[in-house]
Coordinates of C-alpha atoms in Angstrom, one line a residue:
Chain F
M27 CA 42.9 -10.2 6.4
T28 CA 40.2 -10.5 9.1
V29 CA 41.5 -7.5 10.9
N30 CA 42.6 -5.6 7.9
Q31 CA 39.5 -5.7 5.9
Y32 CA 38.0 -2.8 7.8
R33 CA 41.1 -0.7 7.3
S34 CA 41.3 -0.5 3.5
V35 CA 40.7 2.9 1.9
G36 CA 37.6 1.7 0.2
S37 CA 36.2 0.3 3.4
R38 CA 36.9 3.6 5.3
V39 CA 35.2 5.7 2.6
F40 CA 32.3 3.3 2.8
D41 CA 32.1 3.8 6.5
A42 CA 32.3 7.6 6.3
I43 CA 29.5 7.8 3.7
N44 CA 27.4 5.3 5.6
I45 CA 27.7 7.3 8.8
A46 CA 27.0 10.6 7.0
V47 CA 23.9 9.2 5.3
L48 CA 22.5 7.6 8.5
V49 CA 23.1 10.7 10.6
G50 CA 21.4 12.6 7.8
L51 CA 18.3 10.3 8.0
G52 CA 18.2 10.9 11.8
M53 CA 18.3 14.6 11.2
I54 CA 15.5 14.5 8.6
T55 CA 13.3 12.8 11.2
L56 CA 14.2 15.2 14.0
L57 CA 14.4 18.6 12.4
P58 CA 10.8 19.1 11.3
L59 CA 9.6 18.2 14.8
L60 CA 12.1 20.6 16.4
Y61 CA 11.1 23.3 14.1
V62 CA 7.4 22.9 15.0
L63 CA 8.3 22.9 18.7
A64 CA 10.4 26.1 18.3
G65 CA 7.7 27.7 16.1
S66 CA 5.0 27.1 18.7
F67 CA 6.9 29.3 21.1
A68 CA 7.7 32.0 18.6
S69 CA 5.8 35.1 17.9
E70 CA 3.6 35.4 14.8
S71 CA 5.9 37.9 13.1
E72 CA 9.0 35.7 13.7
I73 CA 7.3 32.7 12.0
S74 CA 6.5 34.7 8.9
S75 CA 9.9 36.4 8.7
R76 CA 12.3 33.5 9.4
T77 CA 12.3 30.5 7.1
F78 CA 13.6 27.9 9.5
F79 CA 14.7 28.1 13.1
L80 CA 15.2 25.7 16.0
W81 CA 15.2 28.4 18.7
P82 CA 12.8 31.3 18.9
E83 CA 14.4 34.8 19.2
K84 CA 11.7 35.8 21.5
F85 CA 10.1 33.1 23.7
V86 CA 6.3 33.5 23.9
T87 CA 3.7 31.2 25.4
S88 CA 0.6 33.2 24.3
T89 CA -0.5 30.5 21.8
Y90 CA -0.6 27.9 24.5
E91 CA -2.4 30.2 27.0
Y92 CA -5.0 30.9 24.3
I93 CA -5.4 27.2 23.4
F94 CA -5.9 26.1 27.0
A95 CA -8.5 28.8 27.6
T96 CA -10.6 27.6 24.7
D97 CA -13.5 25.2 25.2
V98 CA -13.3 23.5 21.8
F99 CA -9.8 22.5 22.4
I100 CA -10.1 21.3 26.0
R101 CA -13.1 19.2 25.0
A102 CA -11.3 17.6 22.1
L103 CA -8.3 16.8 24.4
L104 CA -10.4 15.3 27.1
T105 CA -12.4 13.3 24.6
T106 CA -9.2 11.9 23.1
I107 CA -7.7 11.0 26.4
G108 CA -10.9 9.4 27.6
V109 CA -11.5 7.4 24.5
T110 CA -7.8 6.3 24.4
I111 CA -7.8 5.0 28.0
V112 CA -11.1 3.2 27.8
G113 CA -10.4 1.9 24.3
T114 CA -6.9 0.6 25.2
V115 CA -8.2 -1.3 28.2
I116 CA -10.9 -2.9 26.1
Q117 CA -8.6 -3.8 23.3
V118 CA -5.9 -5.2 25.5
A119 CA -8.4 -7.3 27.5
L120 CA -10.0 -8.7 24.4
T121 CA -6.7 -9.5 22.7
L122 CA -5.3 -11.3 25.8
T123 CA -8.4 -13.3 26.5
M124 CA -8.7 -14.4 22.9
A125 CA -5.0 -15.1 22.4
Y126 CA -4.7 -17.4 25.4
P127 CA -7.0 -20.2 24.3
L128 CA -5.7 -19.9 20.8
A129 CA -2.2 -20.6 22.2
K130 CA -3.3 -24.0 23.4
R131 CA -2.5 -26.5 20.7
Y132 CA -4.7 -29.1 22.2
L133 CA -7.9 -27.0 22.1
P134 CA -10.4 -28.4 19.6
G135 CA -11.5 -25.9 17.0
R136 CA -8.4 -23.7 17.5
T137 CA -7.3 -23.9 13.9
L138 CA -10.7 -23.0 12.6
V139 CA -10.8 -19.9 14.7
L140 CA -7.3 -18.9 13.7
N141 CA -8.2 -19.3 10.0
L142 CA -11.3 -17.2 10.5
V143 CA -9.1 -14.5 12.1
I144 CA -6.5 -14.6 9.3
F145 CA -9.2 -14.5 6.6
T146 CA -10.3 -11.1 7.9
V147 CA -6.8 -9.8 7.3
V148 CA -6.9 -10.8 3.6
F149 CA -10.5 -9.9 2.9
S150 CA -13.0 -7.5 4.5
G151 CA -16.4 -6.0 4.0
G152 CA -14.8 -2.6 3.4
I153 CA -15.7 0.9 4.4
I154 CA -19.4 1.1 3.5
P155 CA -20.6 -2.3 4.9
T156 CA -18.7 -1.6 8.1
Y157 CA -20.2 1.8 8.3
L158 CA -23.7 0.4 7.9
V159 CA -23.1 -2.1 10.7
V160 CA -21.9 0.6 13.0
R161 CA -24.9 2.7 12.0
D162 CA -27.3 -0.2 12.6
L163 CA -25.9 -0.7 16.0
G164 CA -26.8 3.0 16.8
M165 CA -23.2 3.9 17.4
L166 CA -23.0 6.9 15.0
N167 CA -21.9 10.0 16.9
S168 CA -21.0 7.7 19.9
Y169 CA -17.6 7.3 21.4
W170 CA -18.0 3.5 21.1
A171 CA -17.7 3.9 17.3
L172 CA -14.1 5.0 17.9
I173 CA -13.3 1.9 20.0
L174 CA -15.4 -1.2 19.3
P175 CA -14.8 -1.5 15.5
L176 CA -11.1 -1.6 16.2
A177 CA -11.2 -3.8 19.3
I178 CA -8.8 -6.5 18.1
N179 CA -5.9 -6.0 15.7
P180 CA -5.4 -9.5 14.1
F181 CA -1.7 -9.0 13.8
Y182 CA -1.3 -8.1 17.5
L183 CA -3.5 -11.1 18.4
I184 CA -1.3 -13.5 16.5
I185 CA 1.9 -12.1 18.0
V186 CA 0.4 -12.3 21.6
K187 CA -0.7 -15.9 20.8
S188 CA 2.9 -16.8 19.7
F189 CA 4.2 -15.2 22.9
F190 CA 1.8 -17.3 25.1
Q191 CA 2.9 -20.4 23.2
E192 CA 6.5 -19.8 24.2
L193 CA 5.7 -19.7 27.9
P194 CA 7.0 -22.8 29.7
E195 CA 4.2 -25.3 29.9
A196 CA 5.7 -26.7 33.1
L197 CA 4.8 -23.6 35.1
E198 CA 1.1 -24.0 34.2
E199 CA 1.2 -27.7 34.9
A200 CA 2.7 -27.1 38.3
A201 CA 0.0 -24.5 39.1
R202 CA -2.7 -27.0 38.0
I203 CA -1.3 -29.7 40.2
D204 CA -1.4 -27.2 43.1
G205 CA -5.1 -26.9 42.4
A206 CA -5.3 -23.8 40.3
T207 CA -8.3 -23.5 38.0
E208 CA -7.8 -22.5 34.3
M209 CA -8.8 -19.0 35.2
G210 CA -6.4 -19.0 38.1
V211 CA -3.5 -20.1 35.8
F212 CA -4.4 -17.4 33.3
F213 CA -4.6 -14.5 35.8
K214 CA -2.0 -15.6 38.4
I215 CA 0.7 -17.3 36.2
V216 CA 0.3 -16.2 32.6
L217 CA -0.6 -12.6 32.9
P218 CA 2.2 -11.6 35.4
L219 CA 4.7 -13.3 33.1
S220 CA 3.4 -11.3 30.1
K221 CA 4.1 -7.8 31.5
P222 CA 6.5 -6.7 28.7
I223 CA 4.2 -7.8 26.0
I224 CA 1.2 -6.2 27.7
A225 CA 3.1 -3.0 28.0
T226 CA 4.1 -3.1 24.3
F227 CA 0.6 -3.7 22.9
S228 CA -1.0 -1.3 25.3
L229 CA 1.3 1.3 23.8
F230 CA 0.5 0.2 20.2
Y231 CA -3.2 0.2 20.8
A232 CA -3.2 3.5 22.7
V233 CA -1.2 5.1 19.9
G234 CA -3.6 3.6 17.4
I235 CA -6.7 5.2 19.0
W236 CA -4.9 8.5 19.8
N237 CA -3.9 8.8 16.2
D238 CA -7.1 7.5 14.6
Y239 CA -8.5 10.0 12.1
M240 CA -10.6 7.7 9.9
S241 CA -13.1 6.6 12.6
P242 CA -14.1 10.1 13.7
L243 CA -14.2 11.1 10.1
L244 CA -16.6 8.2 9.3
Y245 CA -18.7 8.1 12.5
I246 CA -18.7 11.4 14.3
D247 CA -20.6 14.5 12.8
D248 CA -21.2 16.3 16.1
S249 CA -18.4 18.9 16.5
S250 CA -18.7 18.7 20.3
R251 CA -17.4 15.2 20.0
W252 CA -14.4 15.9 17.9
T253 CA -11.1 14.3 18.8
L254 CA -7.7 16.0 18.8
Q255 CA -6.8 14.6 15.4
V256 CA -10.0 16.1 13.8
L257 CA -9.1 19.4 15.4
V258 CA -5.5 19.1 14.0
R259 CA -6.9 18.5 10.6
Q260 CA -9.4 21.3 10.9
L261 CA -6.7 23.8 11.9
T262 CA -3.8 22.8 9.7
G263 CA -5.3 21.3 6.5
A264 CA -5.2 22.9 3.1
D265 CA -8.9 24.0 3.4
A266 CA -8.4 25.2 7.0
Q267 CA -9.8 28.6 6.2
N268 CA -13.1 27.2 4.8
A269 CA -13.5 24.4 7.2
L270 CA -13.1 26.8 10.1
S271 CA -16.2 28.8 9.4
A272 CA -18.1 26.6 11.9
M273 CA -15.8 27.5 14.7
E274 CA -14.3 30.7 13.5
T275 CA -15.7 32.7 16.3
V276 CA -13.8 30.6 18.7
F277 CA -10.5 30.0 16.9
F278 CA -8.3 32.1 14.7
P279 CA -5.9 29.8 12.9
T280 CA -2.7 31.7 13.2
Q281 CA 0.5 29.9 12.1
G282 CA 1.6 29.7 15.7
L283 CA -1.6 28.0 16.7
K284 CA -1.2 25.4 14.1
F285 CA 2.3 24.7 15.3
A286 CA 1.1 24.4 18.9
V287 CA -1.8 22.0 18.1
V288 CA 0.7 19.7 16.3
V289 CA 2.9 19.8 19.4
I290 CA 0.1 19.0 21.8
A291 CA -1.1 16.1 19.6
T292 CA 2.4 14.7 19.4
L293 CA 3.8 15.3 22.8
P294 CA 2.1 12.5 24.8
I295 CA 3.4 9.9 22.3
L296 CA 6.9 11.3 22.5
C297 CA 6.8 11.3 26.3
F298 CA 6.0 7.6 26.6
Y299 CA 8.3 6.6 23.7
P300 CA 11.7 6.4 25.5
F301 CA 10.3 4.2 28.3
L302 CA 8.7 1.7 26.0
Q303 CA 11.2 1.5 23.2
K304 CA 13.0 -1.4 24.8
H305 CA 9.8 -3.2 25.2
F306 CA 8.4 -2.7 21.7
V307 CA 11.5 -3.7 19.9
K308 CA 11.4 -7.0 21.9
G309 CA 7.7 -7.3 21.4
V310 CA 7.9 -7.0 17.6
L311 CA 10.8 -9.4 17.4
I312 CA 8.9 -12.1 19.3
G313 CA 6.3 -11.7 16.6
S314 CA 8.4 -11.4 13.5
V315 CA 11.2 -13.9 14.1
K316 CA 8.9 -16.8 15.3
E317 CA 6.4 -16.2 12.4
Chain G
M27 CA -13.9 -48.6 1.6
A28 CA -13.5 -47.8 5.3
T29 CA -17.2 -48.1 6.0
D30 CA -17.3 -51.5 4.3
L31 CA -14.6 -52.8 6.5
A32 CA -16.1 -51.5 9.8
P33 CA -18.7 -54.0 11.1
P34 CA -22.0 -52.2 11.8
P35 CA -22.2 -52.8 15.5
V36 CA -18.8 -51.3 16.2
K37 CA -19.7 -48.3 14.0
A38 CA -22.9 -47.7 15.8
A39 CA -21.1 -47.9 19.1
K40 CA -18.5 -45.4 17.9
V41 CA -21.2 -42.9 16.8
A42 CA -23.1 -43.3 20.0
G43 CA -19.9 -42.7 22.0
H44 CA -18.9 -39.7 20.0
K45 CA -21.5 -37.2 21.1
P46 CA -20.9 -37.3 24.9
D47 CA -17.3 -37.3 24.0
R48 CA -17.5 -33.9 22.3
A49 CA -19.7 -32.6 25.0
R50 CA -17.1 -33.8 27.5
T51 CA -14.3 -31.9 25.6
L52 CA -16.4 -28.8 25.5
W53 CA -17.0 -29.1 29.3
R54 CA -13.4 -29.9 30.0
Y55 CA -12.1 -26.8 28.2
R56 CA -15.1 -24.6 29.2
W57 CA -13.0 -21.9 30.7
L58 CA -10.9 -21.6 27.6
Y59 CA -13.9 -21.5 25.3
L60 CA -15.4 -18.9 27.6
L61 CA -12.3 -16.7 27.3
L62 CA -12.6 -17.1 23.5
I63 CA -16.2 -15.7 23.3
P64 CA -15.7 -11.9 23.5
G65 CA -13.0 -12.0 20.8
L66 CA -15.2 -14.3 18.6
A67 CA -18.1 -11.9 19.1
Y68 CA -15.9 -9.0 17.9
F69 CA -14.8 -10.8 14.8
F70 CA -18.4 -11.9 14.0
V71 CA -20.0 -8.5 14.5
F72 CA -17.4 -6.2 13.0
K73 CA -15.7 -8.4 10.4
Y74 CA -18.1 -11.1 9.2
V75 CA -21.4 -9.2 9.5
P76 CA -20.0 -6.5 7.1
M77 CA -19.1 -9.2 4.7
R78 CA -22.7 -10.1 4.5
G79 CA -23.3 -6.4 3.8
L80 CA -21.3 -6.8 0.6
Q81 CA -24.5 -8.0 -1.0
I82 CA -25.7 -4.5 -1.4
A83 CA -23.1 -4.1 -4.2
F84 CA -25.6 -6.2 -6.2
Q85 CA -28.7 -4.3 -5.0
D86 CA -30.1 -0.9 -5.2
F87 CA -29.8 -0.5 -1.5
V88 CA -32.3 1.7 0.3
P89 CA -31.4 2.0 4.0
F90 CA -35.1 2.2 4.8
L91 CA -35.9 -1.1 3.1
G92 CA -32.9 -2.9 4.5
Y93 CA -30.9 -5.9 3.1
N94 CA -34.0 -8.0 2.4
G95 CA -36.3 -5.3 1.1
S96 CA -33.9 -3.7 -1.4
E97 CA -34.1 -4.6 -5.0
W98 CA -31.5 -6.9 -6.6
V99 CA -29.9 -5.4 -9.7
G100 CA -27.1 -7.9 -10.5
F101 CA -23.9 -6.4 -11.8
K102 CA -25.3 -3.0 -12.6
H103 CA -23.1 -1.1 -10.3
F104 CA -20.0 -2.9 -11.5
V105 CA -20.9 -2.1 -15.2
D106 CA -21.5 1.5 -14.1
L107 CA -18.0 1.5 -12.5
F108 CA -16.1 -0.1 -15.4
T109 CA -17.8 2.0 -18.1
G110 CA -18.0 5.2 -16.0
P111 CA -15.8 8.3 -16.4
D112 CA -14.0 7.7 -13.1
F113 CA -12.7 4.2 -13.5
N114 CA -9.7 4.9 -15.7
R115 CA -8.6 7.8 -13.6
L116 CA -8.9 5.9 -10.3
M117 CA -7.2 2.8 -11.7
Y118 CA -4.3 5.0 -13.1
N119 CA -3.9 7.0 -9.9
T120 CA -4.0 3.9 -7.7
L121 CA -1.6 1.8 -9.9
Y122 CA 0.8 4.7 -10.3
L123 CA 1.1 5.1 -6.6
A124 CA 1.4 1.4 -6.1
F125 CA 4.2 1.3 -8.7
L126 CA 6.0 4.1 -6.9
N127 CA 5.6 2.3 -3.7
V128 CA 7.2 -0.8 -5.1
I129 CA 10.1 1.1 -6.6
F130 CA 10.9 3.5 -3.7
V131 CA 9.1 2.5 -0.5
F132 CA 9.7 -1.3 -0.5
P133 CA 13.5 -1.3 -0.9
A134 CA 14.1 1.6 1.4
P135 CA 14.0 -0.2 4.8
I136 CA 16.1 -3.0 3.4
I137 CA 18.8 -0.6 2.4
V138 CA 18.6 1.3 5.7
A139 CA 18.7 -1.9 7.7
L140 CA 21.8 -3.1 5.7
M141 CA 23.5 0.3 6.4
L142 CA 22.7 0.2 10.1
N143 CA 24.0 -3.4 10.1
E144 CA 27.3 -2.1 8.8
L145 CA 27.5 0.6 11.4
R146 CA 29.9 -0.5 14.1
I147 CA 29.7 2.5 16.4
N148 CA 27.0 1.2 18.7
I149 CA 25.9 4.4 20.3
L150 CA 25.4 6.0 16.9
K151 CA 23.5 3.0 15.7
R152 CA 21.1 3.0 18.6
S153 CA 20.6 6.8 18.4
V154 CA 19.8 6.7 14.7
Q155 CA 17.4 3.8 15.3
S156 CA 15.6 5.6 18.1
L157 CA 15.1 8.6 15.9
I158 CA 13.9 6.9 12.7
Y159 CA 11.3 4.8 14.6
I160 CA 9.5 7.9 15.9
P161 CA 7.5 8.8 12.8
H162 CA 5.7 5.5 12.9
F163 CA 4.0 6.7 16.1
L164 CA 2.9 10.0 14.7
S165 CA -0.6 10.2 13.1
W166 CA -1.2 10.9 9.5
T167 CA -2.9 14.2 10.5
I168 CA 0.4 15.2 12.1
V169 CA 2.4 14.1 9.1
A170 CA 0.0 16.0 6.8
S171 CA 0.3 19.1 9.0
L172 CA 4.1 18.9 8.9
T173 CA 3.9 18.6 5.2
Y174 CA 1.7 21.7 4.9
I175 CA 4.0 23.6 7.3
L176 CA 7.1 22.7 5.3
F177 CA 5.8 22.6 1.7
S178 CA 2.9 25.1 1.3
V179 CA 3.5 28.5 -0.1
D180 CA 2.2 30.6 2.8
Y181 CA 5.0 29.9 5.2
G182 CA 6.5 26.8 3.7
V183 CA 10.1 26.3 4.6
L184 CA 10.9 24.3 1.4
A185 CA 9.0 26.6 -0.9
G186 CA 11.1 29.4 0.7
W187 CA 14.4 27.7 0.3
V188 CA 13.8 26.7 -3.3
H189 CA 12.8 30.3 -4.0
E190 CA 15.8 31.7 -2.3
F191 CA 18.4 29.4 -3.9
L192 CA 17.0 28.8 -7.3
G193 CA 14.9 31.9 -7.8
G194 CA 11.8 32.0 -9.8
Q195 CA 8.2 31.8 -8.6
K196 CA 7.5 30.3 -5.2
I197 CA 5.8 27.0 -5.7
D198 CA 2.8 25.9 -3.7
Y199 CA 3.8 22.2 -3.6
V200 CA 0.8 20.9 -1.8
A201 CA -1.6 22.5 -4.3
Q202 CA 0.2 21.3 -7.4
P203 CA -1.2 18.1 -9.0
D204 CA 2.3 17.3 -10.3
W205 CA 3.8 17.4 -6.8
F206 CA 1.1 15.2 -5.3
R207 CA 2.7 11.8 -5.9
P208 CA 6.3 12.8 -4.9
I209 CA 4.9 14.3 -1.7
I210 CA 2.9 11.2 -0.9
I211 CA 6.0 9.0 -1.5
L212 CA 8.2 11.2 0.6
Q213 CA 5.7 11.1 3.4
T214 CA 5.4 7.3 3.2
L215 CA 9.2 7.0 3.2
W216 CA 9.5 9.3 6.2
K217 CA 6.8 7.6 8.2
T218 CA 7.4 3.9 7.5
T219 CA 11.0 3.3 6.5
G220 CA 12.5 3.4 10.0
W221 CA 9.9 1.2 11.6
T222 CA 10.1 -1.5 8.9
T223 CA 13.9 -1.8 9.4
I224 CA 13.1 -3.5 12.7
I225 CA 12.0 -6.6 10.9
Y226 CA 15.0 -6.7 8.6
L227 CA 17.4 -6.0 11.5
A228 CA 15.9 -9.0 13.3
A229 CA 16.5 -11.1 10.3
L230 CA 20.1 -9.7 10.0
A231 CA 20.8 -10.5 13.7
G232 CA 19.9 -14.1 12.9
V233 CA 22.6 -14.6 10.3
N234 CA 25.2 -17.1 11.3
A235 CA 28.5 -15.4 12.1
E236 CA 30.5 -18.4 10.9
L237 CA 29.3 -17.7 7.4
Y238 CA 31.1 -14.4 7.5
E239 CA 34.2 -16.0 8.9
A240 CA 34.2 -18.5 6.1
A241 CA 33.6 -15.8 3.4
R242 CA 36.5 -13.8 4.9
M243 CA 38.8 -16.8 4.8
D244 CA 37.9 -17.1 1.1
G245 CA 39.0 -13.5 0.7
A246 CA 35.6 -11.8 0.4
G247 CA 35.6 -8.1 1.1
R248 CA 32.7 -6.2 2.6
W249 CA 30.8 -5.9 -0.6
R250 CA 31.1 -9.6 -1.5
Q251 CA 30.1 -10.6 2.0
L252 CA 27.0 -8.4 1.7
W253 CA 26.2 -9.9 -1.7
H254 CA 27.0 -13.6 -1.0
V255 CA 26.1 -13.9 2.7
T256 CA 23.9 -11.2 4.0
L257 CA 21.4 -10.8 1.2
P258 CA 20.8 -14.5 0.7
A259 CA 20.3 -14.8 4.4
I260 CA 17.5 -12.3 4.6
R261 CA 15.9 -13.3 1.3
P262 CA 13.0 -15.2 3.0
T263 CA 12.1 -12.1 5.0
I264 CA 12.2 -10.0 1.9
V265 CA 9.9 -12.4 0.1
V266 CA 7.4 -12.5 3.0
M267 CA 7.3 -8.7 3.2
A268 CA 6.9 -8.5 -0.6
I269 CA 3.9 -10.9 -0.5
L270 CA 2.3 -8.9 2.4
M271 CA 2.8 -5.7 0.5
S272 CA 1.3 -7.0 -2.7
G273 CA -2.0 -7.6 -1.0
N274 CA -2.0 -4.0 0.2
L275 CA -1.0 -2.6 -3.2
L276 CA -4.4 -1.1 -3.9
D277 CA -5.0 -0.3 -0.2
M278 CA -3.5 3.1 -0.4
S279 CA -3.4 4.6 3.0
F280 CA -6.8 6.2 3.1
E281 CA -6.0 8.7 5.8
Q282 CA -2.8 9.8 4.2
I283 CA -4.4 10.4 0.7
W284 CA -7.6 11.9 2.1
L285 CA -5.6 14.4 4.2
M286 CA -3.4 15.5 1.3
T287 CA -6.3 15.8 -1.2
N288 CA -7.6 19.3 -1.9
N289 CA -9.7 20.8 -4.7
L290 CA -6.6 21.6 -6.8
N291 CA -5.0 18.2 -6.9
R292 CA -8.1 16.0 -6.8
G293 CA -7.6 14.7 -10.4
T294 CA -4.3 13.2 -9.5
A295 CA -5.1 12.3 -5.9
D296 CA -8.3 10.3 -6.1
V297 CA -7.8 6.6 -5.5
F298 CA -10.3 3.7 -4.9
D299 CA -10.4 4.1 -1.1
T300 CA -11.0 7.9 -1.0
F301 CA -13.5 7.5 -3.9
V302 CA -15.4 4.9 -1.9
Y303 CA -15.6 7.3 1.0
Y304 CA -16.5 10.2 -1.1
V305 CA -19.4 8.6 -3.1
G306 CA -20.5 6.4 -0.3
I307 CA -20.5 8.5 2.8
N308 CA -20.6 12.0 1.4
Q309 CA -23.1 11.3 -1.4
G310 CA -24.9 8.4 0.1
A311 CA -24.4 6.1 -2.9
F312 CA -24.0 3.0 -0.7
S313 CA -24.4 0.3 -3.3
Y314 CA -22.1 1.9 -5.9
A315 CA -19.4 2.6 -3.3
T316 CA -19.7 -0.9 -2.0
A317 CA -19.2 -2.3 -5.5
V318 CA -16.1 -0.2 -5.9
G319 CA -14.8 -1.5 -2.5
L320 CA -15.6 -5.1 -3.4
F321 CA -13.8 -4.8 -6.7
K322 CA -10.7 -3.4 -4.9
G323 CA -10.9 -6.1 -2.2
V324 CA -11.1 -9.0 -4.8
V325 CA -8.2 -7.7 -6.7
G326 CA -6.2 -7.4 -3.5
V327 CA -6.9 -11.0 -2.6
L328 CA -5.9 -12.1 -6.1
L329 CA -2.7 -10.2 -5.8
I330 CA -1.8 -11.7 -2.5
F331 CA -2.5 -15.3 -3.7
G332 CA -0.8 -14.6 -7.0
S333 CA 2.4 -13.3 -5.5
N334 CA 2.5 -16.2 -3.0
W335 CA 2.2 -18.6 -5.9
L336 CA 4.9 -16.8 -7.7
A337 CA 7.2 -16.8 -4.7
K338 CA 6.7 -20.6 -4.5
R339 CA 7.4 -21.1 -8.2
L340 CA 10.6 -19.2 -7.7
G341 CA 11.7 -21.6 -5.0
Q342 CA 10.9 -19.4 -2.0
R343 CA 8.8 -20.5 1.0
G344 CA 5.8 -18.1 0.7
L345 CA 3.3 -17.2 3.3
F346 CA 0.9 -20.1 3.1

């Protein structure tokens, strides 16, 4: 019975269908991305004449050459890279420093702080009051507006806190007995042990800032401070033709250009992805299984 | 009672000894508290200060006059909202999408996780997983761009295919109000399903293997094992996810909807969040937009507490 149950006809049919459906899901994920990649290297006439293709008949790089010779684009790319790097460092630093004390069960006031944090997940001031705070701080049209309002993600904070709680207390005790200060324990014992989780949440935070469209939409009017996501929107949205009037002299939104911009905005994420996949699965599991 | 029993001198001594005690605790953990300060400052400035700003929902807020100078108008903006021409449309659009989310988006990762769990070819399982996690890391602007590339009439792959195989007029899916909701749901499924399976797969990995042995001994086939062992085992996870989702029901993904809204589908597309942005930031009606946001926030809180209560009534553990 134990061995045979996987050999019955019904069971085999189930397996066949199961495999077919799952492979299909994988394809649905992959194909649009491959099409955009292929299209970005295809000529304008090929894009309009062929419905769907994964390999361009004639391989051209003129779109990319054009893009990388354009100020607007270079500026948006550098802005996004800069904001992502600075933002991620700030976010990870703030999350780690706040999570560590919250992991100490003996710390008076810990529960109060945790409840204050969790409350912000359930209820918030919302778009307009937050906008007014950012405005009152003089951060409109400043890169800080893309970073500081998102400095700590409460979910990530809680997961990192749970991770710190699981670290063996004995290690810290031993360090203290050897004369290490609280700061010494944090920097020399706890942080080195937390590399996987730091890698995971650095990736999550970096992706969050890189992909953020709402903050620039809310807080940035100045087109010289546009991020990549705003540019993607401007070039590929439904109203691309109208929205482009501001920069029409610089850019002509051909289909190939749209494809190429999507590729460039996606590529860095897909490049890091394989290296970090192992880590993030582990990182998420730490958070979800332990509650 | 307790105070009666405690003799005054002792009580006095206790109170006297209490203050230096607290100061000593603060001093003892000073480094830990110091580490806590930047994070606390963040939550104070960007989460709690905006909550104070909610008061402008009850004012005719004039930025120049500030919170204290602006005139209080009570529930005027809420009355305007509830009796205004937009409310029914916003409510309908928001609830309709929420309903579609419950029907299609919520079960999808559970089903996919169960299917992955049944897949015994490890390489295939891992490849499929790696692929379906990817969309989670792509931005909504990318997903919207892909949608326009695939679904719009100009050079849309899907529009082209449907035209080729079924004939008739080419349909500009992204401009049709009728196609707005299906496209939004398809996008959400594409972007979120894979990633959410991680949580269910973790729950599935924790199921005791002996339970399957026992079920097999009792003659249970694969379907019965699924029904009687697997599903009950991951039920707590499903309940927690359901409660979390219920709080977000009215929080339609702002970026997603905003990016897919255009002048042709606006009637179907507008939901509370995009409306708040539109009247608040674009038209400068801060107070009215804040009232809309506050209404939405309060309903969200009620939903999350309501479903938590319901979960407990049904004998589940709940979130809190």
